[in-house]
Amino acid sequence: ICDIISLSGLPLAAPSANTSGRPSPTTARHVINDLDGKIDAVVIGKDCSVGVESTVVSLVGDKPRLLRPGAVTPEQLRTVLPDLVIDSAVLKQLKNGEKAASPGMKYKHYAPKTEAYLVEGCSNSFVKFVNAKADCAAVCFDEEYYNISTPKISYGSKYDETTLAKNVFSVLRDVDSLGVKEIYIHAPSKNGVGLAVYNRLIRACAFRVITL
């Protein structure tokens, strides 16, 4: 990619390589699936190592505001911006008439075609909940995978938010291949990079949250 930029001899600007509202691409194959026939070519590079998009911070106003969490966590940001505040829209819907201050703040974004719900609760409660459901699938953690009898996909260990962030968009794409009516996603913690994962998932689920 750097060679292409250098050879062009020009400054380059480009939009995200995905269809608006759908899960973000993290591999060249995702881009091809989304945009085949709409663009001339895809440069094949390595898969995204982080998964979620960049951290966005606003320095407009009295205090710096975290608008979109990413791999650079609030804890890391506060080492240089000790008065950082987290915008309410990180975890809640925008108010009526309120404009999005950053990409990824829409009511529904990153969404699979399958109707998705975010589920908060311990592993035992989640397993019991999804096993009692019909015509559904689960996006779960490694630790509960073998206890779930419905179709399921794991997106990593509940103790490893970095892996969850790397896998979340690929999993949101894969759930549509399961052929079920509904998907229930076990919510990650909101610590560290987990906040970024939760932020993407709550929008992918259109703020449909079930607390067990």
Tab-separated table of C-alpha atoms in Angstrom, residues 22-95:
chain	number	residue	atom	x	y	z
A	22	ARG	CA	-22.904	-3.388	7.252
A	23	PRO	CA	-20.099	-4.992	9.284
A	24	SER	CA	-16.763	-3.387	8.487
A	25	PRO	CA	-14.372	-5.415	6.301
A	26	THR	CA	-11.243	-6.793	7.929
A	27	THR	CA	-10.007	-8.908	4.993
A	28	ALA	CA	-9.677	-8.400	1.253
A	29	ARG	CA	-12.337	-11.090	0.773
A	30	HIS	CA	-14.830	-8.999	2.760
A	31	VAL	CA	-14.180	-6.025	0.467
A	32	ILE	CA	-14.664	-8.165	-2.634
A	33	ASN	CA	-17.908	-9.606	-1.269
A	34	ASP	CA	-19.260	-6.119	-0.556
A	35	LEU	CA	-18.030	-4.201	-3.575
A	36	ASP	CA	-17.513	-6.667	-6.431
A	37	GLY	CA	-18.680	-4.987	-9.621
A	38	LYS	CA	-18.658	-1.541	-8.001
A	39	ILE	CA	-14.893	-0.953	-7.947
A	40	ASP	CA	-12.101	-1.702	-10.420
A	41	ALA	CA	-9.665	-3.582	-8.218
A	42	VAL	CA	-8.716	-4.696	-4.720
A	43	VAL	CA	-5.148	-4.605	-3.434
A	44	ILE	CA	-4.581	-7.834	-1.523
A	45	GLY	CA	-2.772	-7.213	1.732
A	46	LYS	CA	-2.722	-8.755	5.168
A	47	ASP	CA	-5.869	-9.121	7.239
A	48	CYS	CA	-6.528	-6.344	9.745
A	49	SER	CA	-4.665	-7.105	12.959
A	50	VAL	CA	-6.822	-4.880	15.208
A	51	GLY	CA	-10.299	-5.500	13.798
A	52	VAL	CA	-12.251	-2.507	15.093
A	53	GLU	CA	-11.793	0.914	13.549
A	54	SER	CA	-9.643	3.715	14.950
A	55	THR	CA	-10.233	5.570	18.186
A	56	VAL	CA	-11.779	9.015	17.640
A	57	VAL	CA	-11.258	11.816	20.168
A	58	SER	CA	-12.647	15.351	19.955
A	59	LEU	CA	-10.580	18.201	21.365
A	60	VAL	CA	-13.347	20.734	20.744
A	61	GLY	CA	-14.797	22.059	23.985
A	62	ASP	CA	-13.706	22.295	27.590
A	63	LYS	CA	-12.643	18.660	27.892
A	64	PRO	CA	-11.461	16.052	25.393
A	65	ARG	CA	-14.254	13.618	24.474
A	66	LEU	CA	-13.987	10.039	23.338
A	67	LEU	CA	-16.419	9.756	20.413
A	68	ARG	CA	-15.544	6.292	19.152
A	69	PRO	CA	-13.526	3.784	21.180
A	70	GLY	CA	-10.928	1.665	19.434
A	71	ALA	CA	-7.694	-0.173	20.140
A	72	VAL	CA	-6.359	2.917	21.938
A	73	THR	CA	-8.337	2.572	25.148
A	74	PRO	CA	-9.708	5.236	27.524
A	75	GLU	CA	-7.181	4.063	30.104
A	76	GLN	CA	-4.318	4.715	27.681
A	77	LEU	CA	-5.747	8.055	26.573
A	78	ARG	CA	-6.014	9.282	30.161
A	79	THR	CA	-2.252	9.000	30.592
A	80	VAL	CA	-1.981	12.053	28.297
A	81	LEU	CA	-5.551	13.390	28.566
A	82	PRO	CA	-6.400	12.937	32.258
A	83	ASP	CA	-9.693	14.852	31.974
A	84	LEU	CA	-10.986	12.736	29.067
A	85	VAL	CA	-14.734	12.116	29.158
A	86	ILE	CA	-16.570	9.363	27.293
A	87	ASP	CA	-19.336	10.718	25.077
A	88	SER	CA	-22.759	9.392	26.069
A	89	ALA	CA	-23.297	8.203	22.475
A	90	VAL	CA	-20.574	5.573	22.897
A	91	LEU	CA	-23.056	3.370	24.755
A	92	LYS	CA	-26.404	5.068	24.108
A	93	GLN	CA	-28.480	6.165	21.123
A	94	LEU	CA	-28.162	9.676	19.799
A	95	LYS	CA	-30.971	11.929	20.952
